[in-house]
Coordinates of C-alpha atoms in Angstrom, one line a residue:
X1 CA 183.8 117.7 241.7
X2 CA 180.2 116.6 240.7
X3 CA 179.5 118.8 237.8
X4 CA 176.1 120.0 238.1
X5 CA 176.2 123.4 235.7
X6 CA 178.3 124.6 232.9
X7 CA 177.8 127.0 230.5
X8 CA 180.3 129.0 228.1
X9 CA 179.9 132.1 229.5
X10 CA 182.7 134.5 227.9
X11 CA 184.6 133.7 224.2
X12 CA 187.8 136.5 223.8
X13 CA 189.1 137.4 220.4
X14 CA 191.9 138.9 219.4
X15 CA 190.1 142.5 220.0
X16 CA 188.0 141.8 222.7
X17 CA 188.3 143.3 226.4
X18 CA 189.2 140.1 229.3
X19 CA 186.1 139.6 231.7
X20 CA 186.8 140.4 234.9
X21 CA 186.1 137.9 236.8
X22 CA 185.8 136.8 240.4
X23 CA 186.1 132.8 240.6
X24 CA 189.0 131.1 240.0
X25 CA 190.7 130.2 236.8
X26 CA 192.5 127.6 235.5
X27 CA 193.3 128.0 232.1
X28 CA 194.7 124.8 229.3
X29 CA 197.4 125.0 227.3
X30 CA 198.3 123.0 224.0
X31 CA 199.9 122.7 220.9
X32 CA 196.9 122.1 217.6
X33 CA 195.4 119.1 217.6
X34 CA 197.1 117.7 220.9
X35 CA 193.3 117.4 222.5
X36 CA 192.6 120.5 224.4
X37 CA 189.2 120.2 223.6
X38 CA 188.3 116.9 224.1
X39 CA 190.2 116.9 227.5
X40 CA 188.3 119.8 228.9
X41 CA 184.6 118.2 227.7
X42 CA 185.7 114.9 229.3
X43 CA 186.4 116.9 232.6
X44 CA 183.1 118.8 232.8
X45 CA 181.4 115.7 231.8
X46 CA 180.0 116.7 228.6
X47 CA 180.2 115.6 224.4
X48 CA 180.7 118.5 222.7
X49 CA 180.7 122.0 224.4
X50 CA 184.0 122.8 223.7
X51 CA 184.4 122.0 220.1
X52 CA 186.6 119.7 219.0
X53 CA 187.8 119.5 215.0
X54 CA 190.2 117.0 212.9
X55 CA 191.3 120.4 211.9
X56 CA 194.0 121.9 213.8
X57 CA 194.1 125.4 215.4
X58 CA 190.0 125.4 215.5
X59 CA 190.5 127.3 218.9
X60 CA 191.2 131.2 217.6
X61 CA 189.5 132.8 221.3
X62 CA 190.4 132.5 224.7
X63 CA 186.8 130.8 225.9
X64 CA 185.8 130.9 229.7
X65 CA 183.6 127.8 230.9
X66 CA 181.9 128.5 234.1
X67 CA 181.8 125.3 236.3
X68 CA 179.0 125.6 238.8
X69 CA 179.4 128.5 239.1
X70 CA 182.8 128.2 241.1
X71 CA 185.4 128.2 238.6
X72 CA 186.3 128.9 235.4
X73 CA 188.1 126.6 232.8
X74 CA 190.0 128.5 230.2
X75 CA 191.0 127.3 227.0
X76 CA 193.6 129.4 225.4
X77 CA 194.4 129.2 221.1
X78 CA 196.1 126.1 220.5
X79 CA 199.9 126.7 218.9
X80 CA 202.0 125.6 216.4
X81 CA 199.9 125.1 213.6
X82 CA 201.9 125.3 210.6
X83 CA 199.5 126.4 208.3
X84 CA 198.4 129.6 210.4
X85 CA 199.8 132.3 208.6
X86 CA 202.7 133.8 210.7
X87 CA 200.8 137.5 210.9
X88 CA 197.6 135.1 212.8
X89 CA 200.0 133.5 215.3
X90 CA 201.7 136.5 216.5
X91 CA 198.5 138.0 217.0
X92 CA 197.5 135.0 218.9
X93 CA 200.3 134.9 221.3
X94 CA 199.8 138.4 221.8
X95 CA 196.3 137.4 223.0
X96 CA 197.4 134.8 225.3
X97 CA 200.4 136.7 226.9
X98 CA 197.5 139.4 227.7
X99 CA 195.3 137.6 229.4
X100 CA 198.5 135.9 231.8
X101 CA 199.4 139.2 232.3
X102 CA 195.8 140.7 233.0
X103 CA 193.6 138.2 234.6
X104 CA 193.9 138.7 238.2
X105 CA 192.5 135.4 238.9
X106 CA 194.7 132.9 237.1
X107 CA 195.6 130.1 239.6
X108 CA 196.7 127.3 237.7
X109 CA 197.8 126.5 234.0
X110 CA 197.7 123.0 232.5
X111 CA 200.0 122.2 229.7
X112 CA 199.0 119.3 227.5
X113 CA 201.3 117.2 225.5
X114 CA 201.3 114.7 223.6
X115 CA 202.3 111.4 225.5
X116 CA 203.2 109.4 221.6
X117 CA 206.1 111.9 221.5
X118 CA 208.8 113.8 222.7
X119 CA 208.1 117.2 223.5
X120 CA 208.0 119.5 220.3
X121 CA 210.1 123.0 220.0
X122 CA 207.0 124.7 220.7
X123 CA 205.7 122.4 223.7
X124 CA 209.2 123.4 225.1
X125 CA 209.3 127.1 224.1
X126 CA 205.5 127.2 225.6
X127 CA 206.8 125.6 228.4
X128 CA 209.8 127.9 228.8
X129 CA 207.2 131.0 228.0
X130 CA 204.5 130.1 231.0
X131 CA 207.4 129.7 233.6
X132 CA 209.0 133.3 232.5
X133 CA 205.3 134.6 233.2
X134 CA 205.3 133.4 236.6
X135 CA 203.6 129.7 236.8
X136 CA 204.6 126.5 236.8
X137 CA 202.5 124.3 234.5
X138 CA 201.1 121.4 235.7
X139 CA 201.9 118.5 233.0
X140 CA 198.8 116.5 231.4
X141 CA 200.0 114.0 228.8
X142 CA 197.0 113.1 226.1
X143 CA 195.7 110.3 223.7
X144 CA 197.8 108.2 226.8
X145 CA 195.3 105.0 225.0
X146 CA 197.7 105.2 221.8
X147 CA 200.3 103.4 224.3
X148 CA 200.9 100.1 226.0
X149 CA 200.2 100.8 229.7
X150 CA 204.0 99.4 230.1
X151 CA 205.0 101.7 227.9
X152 CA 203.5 104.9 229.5
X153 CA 206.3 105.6 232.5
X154 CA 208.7 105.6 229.8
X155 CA 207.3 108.1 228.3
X156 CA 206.0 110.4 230.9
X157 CA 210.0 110.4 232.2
X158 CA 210.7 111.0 228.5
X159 CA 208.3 114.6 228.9
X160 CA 209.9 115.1 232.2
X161 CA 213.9 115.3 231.0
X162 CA 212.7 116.9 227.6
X163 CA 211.0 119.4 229.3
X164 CA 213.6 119.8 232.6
X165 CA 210.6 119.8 234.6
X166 CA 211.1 120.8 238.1
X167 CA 211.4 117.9 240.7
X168 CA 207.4 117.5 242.2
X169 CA 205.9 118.9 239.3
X170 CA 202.4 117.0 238.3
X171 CA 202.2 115.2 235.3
X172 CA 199.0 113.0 234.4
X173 CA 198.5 110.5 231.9
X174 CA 195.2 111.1 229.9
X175 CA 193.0 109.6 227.9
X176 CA 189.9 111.5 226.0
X177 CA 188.8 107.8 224.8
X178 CA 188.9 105.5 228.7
X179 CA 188.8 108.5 230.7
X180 CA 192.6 107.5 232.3
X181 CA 193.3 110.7 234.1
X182 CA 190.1 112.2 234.4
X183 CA 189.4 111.6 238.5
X184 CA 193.3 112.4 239.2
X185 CA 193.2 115.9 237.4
X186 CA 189.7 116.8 239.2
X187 CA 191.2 115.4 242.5
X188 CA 194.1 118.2 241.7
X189 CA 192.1 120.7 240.9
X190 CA 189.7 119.8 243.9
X191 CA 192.5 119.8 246.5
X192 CA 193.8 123.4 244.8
X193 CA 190.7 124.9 245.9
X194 CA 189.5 123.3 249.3
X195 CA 192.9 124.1 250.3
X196 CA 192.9 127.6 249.4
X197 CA 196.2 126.8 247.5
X198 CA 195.4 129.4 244.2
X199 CA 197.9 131.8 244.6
X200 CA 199.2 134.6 242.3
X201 CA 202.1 133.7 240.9
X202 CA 204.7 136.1 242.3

């Protein structure tokens, strides 16, 4: 997809009522600090609209980024920040379990983890959580640069076993830094919605 327009059009808190939109959403999932935000400014092809901090759990909304005008990229709270106080967290996943529940245009959800190590408790309990609400995340494995490019099927299989993915489901290897990944997860998302493939989960 050429990105020609994007703008942050909607930012959710805790209290706030979901838009109701009418384009499709694909929404991005992530533990703190695994680089939500710097993947979704490298895929709409800009620096620093979706902030991006050395601090984790910067991301407290659920913030809608409408893409020429034909889709919306939702980036949901990062998790597992151990320093969140417990009381914050609950509230948060809360907020995110609503807006699975609510939004009636939902299509896809990306999960991102980080490709330097196996898949944490709470990658696999997020994991677990989004299948039990009716999707089947799509994988995207981050800071892939850290590696050796021999080394990066080794552990992309690693993600796939820790996580018992399902056979056929997508993983991609990303990099915020190179770009590795970018074209591949457009070309996904692309194919998603020329082939009218956005489905509600059942």
């Amino acid at each position: 997809m050429i990105i020609k327009n994007v703008e942050l059009e909607t930012v959710c808190g805790i209290t706030s009522v979901l838009p109701q939109n009418t384009l499709p959403e694909v929404a991005f999932a992530g533990k703190s600090n695994v680089g939500k935000s710097s993947l979704i400014n490298a895929l709409m092809n800009r620096k620093s609209l979706a902030r991006t901090s050395a601090q984790p759990g910067k991301t407290q909304t659920i913030n809608f980024y409408n893409i020429n005008k034909e889709l919306y990229f939702v980036d949901l709270p990062g998790y597992g920040y151990a320093k969140v106080p417990e009381a914050e967290k609950r509230k948060w996943g809360v907020m995110i379990e609503n807006y699975l529940h609510k939004s009636k245009q939902l299509k896809a959800v990306f999960l991102l983890i980080d490709i330097r190590h196996d898949p944490s408790e709470n990658d696999r309990t997020m994991y677990d959580w989004i299948v039990y609400q009716g999707f089947e995340p799509i994988i995207i494995a981050t800071k892939a640069d850290k590696l050796k490019r021999s080394q990066l099927q080794k552990h992309l299989k690693a993600i796939r076993l820790c996580l018992n993915l399902s056979p056929g489901t997508p993983i991609f290897a990303f990099s915020a830094l190179t770009k590795q990944g970018r074209d591949e997860i457009w070309d996904y998302i692309d194919s998603l919605v020329a082939d009218g493939s956005f489905e509600q989960p059942k």
